[in-house]
XYZ file of C-alpha atoms in Angstrom:
522
model
C -45.617 24.325 3.469
C -42.290 25.664 2.194
C -40.379 22.864 3.926
C -42.599 20.260 2.274
C -42.089 21.937 -1.095
C -38.294 22.041 -0.606
C -38.332 18.398 0.472
C -40.311 17.475 -2.650
C -37.931 19.279 -4.999
C -34.882 17.863 -3.214
C -36.249 14.331 -3.536
C -37.112 14.918 -7.189
C -33.604 16.276 -7.877
C -31.861 13.239 -6.412
C -34.249 10.884 -8.154
C -33.365 12.643 -11.423
C -29.594 12.531 -10.990
C -29.714 8.913 -9.783
C -31.642 7.899 -12.904
C -29.493 10.081 -15.166
C -26.107 8.956 -13.834
C -26.521 5.381 -12.628
C -26.581 3.939 -16.130
C -23.396 5.883 -16.981
C -21.361 4.995 -13.922
C -21.302 1.218 -13.933
C -17.514 1.401 -13.916
C -14.795 4.003 -14.160
C -13.098 4.603 -17.520
C -9.851 2.711 -18.086
C -6.567 3.869 -19.567
C -2.885 2.961 -19.270
C -0.200 4.536 -17.089
C 1.915 5.953 -19.925
C -1.049 7.515 -21.725
C -1.877 9.386 -18.510
C 1.752 10.351 -17.866
C 2.655 7.710 -15.264
C 5.577 5.287 -15.304
C 4.576 1.612 -15.296
C 8.081 0.851 -14.061
C 7.422 2.976 -10.979
C 4.257 1.006 -10.224
C 6.142 -2.271 -10.727
C 8.763 -1.056 -8.265
C 5.954 -0.338 -5.794
C 4.620 -3.891 -6.163
C 8.114 -5.307 -5.646
C 8.511 -3.237 -2.492
C 5.126 -4.333 -1.151
C 5.784 -8.013 -1.737
C 9.142 -7.892 0.065
C 7.711 -5.896 2.981
C 5.646 -6.801 6.029
C 2.589 -5.151 4.455
C -0.231 -7.293 3.088
C -2.216 -5.537 0.380
C -5.547 -6.945 -0.715
C -6.250 -4.532 -3.568
C -5.090 -1.334 -5.197
C -6.612 0.960 -7.808
C -4.740 3.974 -9.190
C -6.524 6.753 -11.099
C -4.969 9.586 -13.091
C -7.045 12.266 -14.827
C -10.189 10.389 -13.831
C -9.162 7.093 -15.442
C -8.069 3.807 -13.903
C -4.466 3.179 -14.980
C -3.638 0.218 -12.743
C -5.744 -2.155 -10.653
C -5.212 -5.468 -8.974
C -6.455 -7.824 -6.267
C -4.250 -10.277 -4.409
C -5.942 -13.697 -4.651
C -8.195 -14.777 -2.894
C -9.481 -11.158 -2.816
C -11.471 -10.138 -5.886
C -12.859 -7.063 -7.599
C -16.456 -8.064 -6.936
C -16.002 -8.446 -3.169
C -16.787 -5.768 -0.630
C -14.173 -4.969 1.996
C -14.631 -3.637 5.525
C -13.523 0.000 5.573
C -13.125 0.512 9.312
C -12.620 4.273 9.858
C -12.663 5.113 6.164
C -16.411 4.882 6.862
C -16.064 8.195 8.703
C -15.503 10.104 5.462
C -18.812 8.742 4.118
C -20.524 9.837 7.348
C -19.069 13.315 6.891
C -20.487 13.314 3.360
C -23.946 12.510 4.737
C -23.608 15.529 7.024
C -22.619 17.608 3.991
C -25.787 16.651 2.142
C -27.914 17.402 5.204
C -26.265 20.822 5.568
C -26.869 21.560 1.870
C -30.536 20.647 2.330
C -30.711 22.933 5.387
C -31.670 20.082 7.681
C -28.887 21.058 10.077
C -25.906 23.385 10.504
C -22.367 22.595 11.666
C -22.926 25.196 14.388
C -25.973 23.419 15.816
C -25.649 22.298 19.422
C -25.486 18.521 19.732
C -27.779 18.413 22.782
C -30.551 20.042 20.738
C -31.105 16.855 18.742
C -31.611 14.463 21.659
C -33.167 16.282 24.635
C -34.518 12.992 26.002
C -31.049 11.419 26.202
C -29.328 14.090 28.287
C -27.934 13.603 31.797
C -29.753 15.217 34.709
C -27.112 17.949 34.826
C -25.757 19.212 31.516
C -22.210 20.512 31.956
C -21.096 23.804 30.474
C -18.853 22.034 27.962
C -21.593 19.642 26.878
C -23.987 22.544 26.423
C -21.705 24.208 23.847
C -20.685 21.052 21.942
C -21.473 21.528 18.229
C -21.733 19.374 15.125
C -18.497 21.000 13.947
C -16.706 19.777 17.073
C -17.826 16.232 16.307
C -16.697 16.562 12.695
C -13.231 17.810 13.651
C -12.606 15.249 16.417
C -12.498 17.955 19.059
C -15.435 16.943 21.252
C -13.319 17.502 24.353
C -13.830 14.061 25.890
C -10.823 12.246 27.343
C -10.102 9.428 27.073
C -11.867 8.294 23.901
C -15.261 6.919 25.066
C -15.877 4.674 22.030
C -15.215 1.430 23.890
C -17.745 2.223 26.605
C -20.282 3.571 24.122
C -20.036 0.499 21.884
C -20.799 -2.005 24.657
C -23.759 -0.066 26.052
C -27.441 -0.525 25.297
C -27.985 3.170 24.575
C -25.055 4.680 22.704
C -26.326 8.270 22.709
C -26.984 8.314 26.452
C -23.582 6.837 27.143
C -21.904 9.421 24.924
C -23.661 12.274 26.732
C -22.773 10.745 30.113
C -19.056 10.829 29.295
C -17.418 13.920 30.854
C -16.133 16.579 28.475
C -12.800 17.537 30.004
C -11.610 20.084 27.452
C -13.501 22.952 25.882
C -15.052 21.629 22.641
C -13.101 22.699 19.581
C -9.833 23.186 21.461
C -8.116 19.760 21.580
C -7.907 16.977 18.988
C -8.715 13.456 20.176
C -9.638 10.685 17.769
C -13.120 9.628 18.808
C -15.200 7.145 16.789
C -18.163 7.694 19.122
C -18.234 11.319 17.951
C -18.669 10.057 14.396
C -21.442 7.770 15.570
C -23.198 10.844 16.957
C -23.009 12.441 13.499
C -24.735 9.367 12.071
C -27.387 9.559 14.784
C -27.954 13.273 14.117
C -28.371 12.748 10.372
C -30.857 9.955 11.044
C -32.742 12.172 13.484
C -33.153 15.056 11.020
C -33.807 12.928 7.908
C -35.678 9.944 9.323
C -33.308 7.570 7.508
C -30.219 5.572 8.375
C -27.278 7.247 6.660
C -26.793 4.312 4.273
C -30.358 4.882 3.034
C -29.991 8.665 3.052
C -26.793 8.416 0.977
C -28.201 5.932 -1.529
C -29.954 8.361 -3.932
C -27.514 11.195 -3.191
C -24.159 9.408 -3.408
C -24.243 5.676 -4.026
C -26.659 5.489 -6.952
C -25.199 8.448 -8.881
C -21.712 6.905 -8.563
C -22.980 3.460 -9.544
C -22.235 1.958 -6.135
C -24.441 -0.993 -5.176
C -24.501 -3.828 -2.653
C -22.995 -1.769 0.177
C -23.865 -2.535 3.793
C -23.174 -0.889 7.140
C -23.143 -2.190 10.708
C -25.728 -0.882 13.173
C -26.088 -0.093 16.873
C -28.779 -1.634 19.131
C -31.230 1.096 18.052
C -30.633 0.327 14.346
C -28.574 3.391 13.556
C -25.529 2.941 11.329
C -22.473 3.075 13.565
C -20.951 5.841 11.423
C -17.363 5.645 12.642
C -16.725 2.215 11.114
C -18.611 -0.743 9.642
C -19.259 0.286 6.016
C -18.381 -2.282 3.348
C -17.966 -1.395 -0.332
C -15.791 -2.585 -3.218
C -12.367 -1.167 -4.086
C -13.699 0.606 -7.159
C -16.381 2.192 -4.981
C -13.654 3.650 -2.770
C -11.941 5.003 -5.880
C -15.168 6.565 -7.136
C -15.736 8.240 -3.780
C -12.225 9.692 -3.774
C -12.577 10.803 -7.398
C -15.810 12.624 -6.551
C -13.913 14.641 -3.946
C -11.015 15.267 -6.339
C -13.597 16.663 -8.777
C -14.957 18.973 -6.066
C -18.255 17.097 -5.812
C -19.004 16.962 -9.525
C -19.800 13.681 -11.290
C -20.236 13.376 -15.045
C -20.913 17.078 -15.311
C -23.468 17.248 -12.499
C -22.738 18.821 -9.110
C -23.768 16.035 -6.738
C -22.113 17.311 -3.574
C -21.690 21.083 -3.121
C -18.157 22.254 -3.913
C -18.267 24.438 -0.825
C -18.732 21.352 1.351
C -15.865 19.477 -0.345
C -13.568 22.429 0.345
C -14.808 22.784 3.914
C -14.569 19.068 4.690
C -11.040 18.514 3.346
C -9.142 21.542 4.605
C -7.232 21.915 7.874
C -9.515 22.344 10.888
C -7.466 21.434 13.945
C -3.826 20.878 14.806
C -3.059 17.318 15.913
C 0.697 17.780 16.391
C 0.921 20.533 18.985
C 3.559 18.810 21.129
C 5.619 17.323 18.297
C 8.890 18.477 16.787
C 8.803 19.796 13.229
C 11.027 16.928 12.094
C 8.650 14.280 13.449
C 5.646 16.138 12.081
C 7.182 16.319 8.609
C 7.633 12.538 8.519
C 4.096 11.675 9.645
C 0.878 11.519 7.628
C -1.069 11.571 10.902
C 0.274 14.942 12.048
C -0.665 17.194 9.130
C -3.938 18.319 10.666
C -7.474 16.951 10.749
C -10.460 18.093 8.680
C -14.087 16.943 8.792
C -13.542 13.176 9.106
C -10.697 13.386 6.593
C -6.969 13.566 7.335
C -4.559 16.002 5.766
C -1.537 14.142 4.375
C 1.898 15.050 3.149
C 2.437 16.284 -0.415
C -0.662 18.490 -0.238
C -2.917 15.443 -0.228
C -5.797 14.333 1.969
C -7.445 11.028 2.641
C -10.070 8.946 4.320
C -8.447 5.993 6.014
C -9.323 2.971 8.088
C -7.496 0.621 10.419
C -5.024 -1.828 8.887
C -4.676 0.266 5.727
C -7.976 1.044 3.994
C -7.310 4.214 1.984
C -9.090 6.722 -0.213
C -6.109 8.945 -1.005
C -6.656 12.146 -2.992
C -3.683 13.917 -4.606
C -4.951 17.177 -6.143
C -1.497 18.284 -7.377
C -1.207 15.072 -9.404
C -4.896 14.904 -10.426
C -4.766 11.397 -9.007
C -6.554 9.030 -6.648
C -5.283 5.860 -4.992
C -7.637 3.329 -3.374
C -6.135 0.573 -1.231
C -7.496 -2.235 0.923
C -5.052 -4.156 3.051
C -3.998 -5.526 6.381
C -0.970 -3.705 7.698
C 0.169 -3.203 11.265
C 2.226 -0.196 10.112
C -0.037 2.158 8.213
C 2.596 4.893 8.047
C 5.030 2.425 6.509
C 2.425 1.558 3.895
C 1.931 5.218 2.976
C 5.701 5.678 2.879
C 5.796 3.158 0.029
C 3.190 5.211 -1.838
C 5.318 8.340 -1.492
C 8.551 6.502 -2.275
C 7.365 4.769 -5.457
C 3.960 5.896 -6.751
C 4.421 9.644 -6.364
C 7.696 9.644 -8.385
C 5.972 7.417 -10.966
C 3.447 10.223 -11.509
C 6.265 12.749 -11.943
C 8.517 10.614 -14.151
C 10.104 11.927 -17.337
C 8.120 10.631 -20.319
C 11.366 9.980 -22.158
C 12.044 7.140 -19.717
C 8.786 5.330 -20.459
C 9.094 1.800 -21.823
C 6.033 0.078 -23.243
C 7.459 -3.309 -22.232
C 6.977 -2.149 -18.651
C 3.306 -1.440 -19.397
C 2.855 -4.985 -20.746
C 4.628 -6.442 -17.705
C 2.523 -4.344 -15.314
C -0.748 -5.470 -16.863
C 0.332 -9.112 -16.574
C 1.547 -8.624 -13.016
C -1.669 -6.924 -11.902
C -3.746 -9.788 -13.305
C -1.795 -12.459 -11.410
C -1.341 -10.982 -7.940
C -1.731 -13.477 -5.116
C -0.978 -13.869 -1.438
C 1.508 -16.520 -0.414
C -0.024 -19.865 0.492
C 1.187 -21.862 3.502
C 3.554 -24.640 2.501
C 2.987 -28.168 3.785
C 5.619 -30.557 4.971
C 3.099 -33.306 4.203
C 0.044 -32.235 2.230
C -1.948 -35.448 2.465
C -4.529 -35.766 5.214
C -4.857 -39.468 4.391
C -1.098 -40.031 4.710
C -1.227 -38.560 8.188
C -4.224 -40.639 9.182
C -2.659 -43.838 7.853
C 0.648 -43.104 9.564
C -1.129 -42.620 12.879
C -2.443 -45.411 15.028
C -5.798 -43.769 15.531
C -8.354 -42.158 13.270
C -8.624 -38.351 13.043
C -10.826 -38.257 9.997
C -14.517 -38.050 10.872
C -13.741 -37.940 14.595
C -15.256 -35.369 16.971
C -13.096 -33.787 19.670
C -14.672 -32.435 22.833
C -13.075 -29.145 23.851
C -12.497 -27.941 27.407
C -14.379 -24.855 28.599
C -12.981 -21.731 26.922
C -13.684 -18.046 26.219
C -14.583 -18.800 22.588
C -17.336 -21.141 23.819
C -16.096 -23.837 21.436
C -17.560 -27.185 22.503
C -16.577 -29.622 19.752
C -14.361 -29.719 16.672
C -14.438 -32.377 13.969
C -12.781 -33.064 10.615
C -14.017 -34.813 7.493
C -11.610 -35.219 4.573
C -12.650 -36.041 1.032
C -10.652 -35.525 -2.164
C -8.056 -33.448 -0.278
C -10.686 -31.018 1.009
C -11.141 -30.880 4.771
C -14.510 -29.875 6.163
C -13.959 -28.385 9.593
C -17.011 -28.312 11.863
C -17.021 -26.202 15.005
C -19.819 -26.178 17.534
C -19.840 -23.078 19.728
C -22.728 -22.491 22.106
C -25.941 -23.241 20.259
C -24.418 -22.716 16.805
C -22.614 -25.080 14.448
C -20.326 -23.886 11.649
C -18.965 -26.047 8.816
C -16.250 -24.624 6.551
C -14.193 -26.204 3.747
C -10.415 -25.868 3.469
C -8.367 -26.715 0.370
C -5.066 -28.550 0.173
C -2.734 -25.788 -0.983
C -5.552 -23.956 -2.729
C -8.234 -21.608 -1.457
C -11.747 -22.982 -1.101
C -14.273 -20.150 -1.009
C -17.514 -20.215 0.920
C -19.738 -18.324 3.321
C -20.170 -18.516 7.068
C -22.009 -16.903 9.934
C -19.110 -17.681 12.271
C -17.896 -14.310 13.594
C -14.441 -13.384 12.392
C -11.746 -11.232 14.001
C -12.879 -7.639 14.478
C -11.228 -4.562 15.904
C -14.470 -3.417 17.522
C -16.210 -5.865 19.842
C -19.798 -4.960 20.676
C -22.209 -6.296 23.247
C -25.050 -6.431 20.752
C -24.989 -8.075 17.355
C -24.009 -5.228 15.076
C -24.135 -7.537 12.045
C -27.928 -7.894 12.212
C -29.346 -7.818 8.704
C -25.958 -8.206 7.015
C -25.160 -11.112 4.691
C -22.964 -14.059 5.674
C -19.230 -13.442 5.672
C -17.322 -14.388 2.536
C -14.419 -16.658 3.435
C -11.601 -18.616 1.837
C -9.922 -21.558 3.568
C -6.641 -23.375 2.987
C -4.787 -25.974 5.052
C -1.267 -27.342 5.296
C 0.700 -29.759 7.461
C 3.606 -28.182 9.334
C 4.593 -31.639 10.588
C 2.877 -35.010 10.527
C 0.846 -34.117 13.608
C 0.509 -30.339 13.237
C -2.293 -29.113 10.971
C -2.510 -25.409 10.054
C -5.816 -24.026 8.786
C -6.076 -20.464 7.502
C -9.514 -18.912 7.246
C -9.525 -15.566 5.460
C -12.561 -13.344 5.858
C -12.178 -11.923 2.368
C -14.752 -9.157 2.895
C -12.610 -7.846 5.767
C -8.902 -7.300 6.392
C -8.607 -10.283 8.710
C -7.608 -13.927 8.939
C -8.229 -16.559 11.603
C -5.371 -19.045 11.839
C -5.958 -22.344 13.650
C -3.079 -24.640 14.501
C -4.113 -28.163 15.547
C -1.606 -30.364 17.346
C -2.662 -34.016 17.560
C -1.403 -36.483 20.160
C -3.295 -39.720 19.597
C -6.819 -39.049 20.914
C -6.020 -35.565 22.164
C -5.858 -32.238 20.354
C -4.512 -28.806 21.271
C -5.703 -25.849 19.233
C -4.063 -22.447 18.980
C -6.528 -19.918 17.557
C -4.723 -16.771 16.409
C -6.405 -13.768 14.910
C -4.609 -11.588 12.415
C -3.973 -8.523 14.577
C -0.230 -8.633 14.051
C 0.454 -5.808 16.463
C -1.490 -7.574 19.223
C -0.994 -11.250 18.299
C -4.073 -12.442 20.132
C -3.961 -16.160 20.809
C -6.363 -18.558 22.481
C -5.337 -22.151 23.246
C -8.011 -24.847 23.432
C -7.588 -28.451 24.530
C -9.769 -31.464 23.945
C -9.958 -35.166 23.311
C -11.868 -37.472 21.025
C -15.431 -38.114 22.092
C -16.573 -41.584 23.003
């Protein structure tokens, strides 16, 4: 009876705060850098450094004293678009655990096997028997190597996790393990009866004014936890600001302060075999918390692959949210420390309001570089050739992408590319030197490849396409998945009635490439 009463009052409380706060938190308050004690010139220097570097930012939002002082999106990315967070999702999963702990639905000292007795192996090892929620939170489950790849291609993720040997005593050795975060998601769903995205909605998302979020699922319809959440840049900033404010939002304690402190302080050493010099230069060797990383300069962060950041700087009363695609995440953070941190510590006597005007203009006109054509006219190429490419279908040889045919239709300098793969057909528009936005169900590049469709129930991908001619017979088509970090680049090389296609995904550090060959159908 008491549990039902507590559940009723808990539900009523979150209903109240959601109603009370949602109308007030449509967007964060805005200010200017100089008013909040930050140098616009320093932020401009950061933008200059980014645009001359190998890093590709998609958005940035900087907060000082709870107010947005600078924000921008590199076209074709926009403020209203969600962006895949990759492992920044883990910090949201940790937050779900924090709510469940506060509601006494579980404890960080609970044994993991206690939640899923029907999923256990025939023989439970000593190390598995003592594995706790805290060990999952601190990435010290003791498994080696990381089992995430095997877990993510299995039909039963929990069983596969439990079947993976635990080599080290839980709590003793750090090993980054996204499957451990998945188990946290599964545990929260087990004790609450809700997927964590639904559990977090009245407790976190609605009070902060976050809407439209979605999260990938496993074959049993549990949110994957360790990755797969998509929210907007401002939503990331709100989340980080909530933690900076020790769980308080507009005067109401949403998340217990005790959990914020527990979740963001050092829990395990992840630099045991590293020299002090190397440790001091790395933001990945400052210690790990509960699905948050400690960073240099007394900061902490949630972060995701390719540079998705919720960076909290308590000493500066500041938050930085970034979405990007970078193959060198440390290099990206180095730019933050080199330019943005000094901007927050700049002497006010050096402030120049002309810099503030320039920054506002610069932020409003950010854009990614477009490919440049040697010959931008599809019709010129067709006319110069002695065969017709336009409106012709090319049969493609057997390939791992299962692409069967490719065809092109050009009209008013827009090329509609149609790809048939298996039993599905995808048609996407590409602009001549300008992005054409659309939607597609064609799967884009993804760091995590699963055996089951983890996008079930999610909306179509938002995309933007542009084309250019490298030479008169080499067509480049860039397809950006603008709700993710990634781009699919397709290079078509025509030789009369034959075509060769290089399909390259945007994993710069891997440079994955698939070459397809085909010829015009009869």
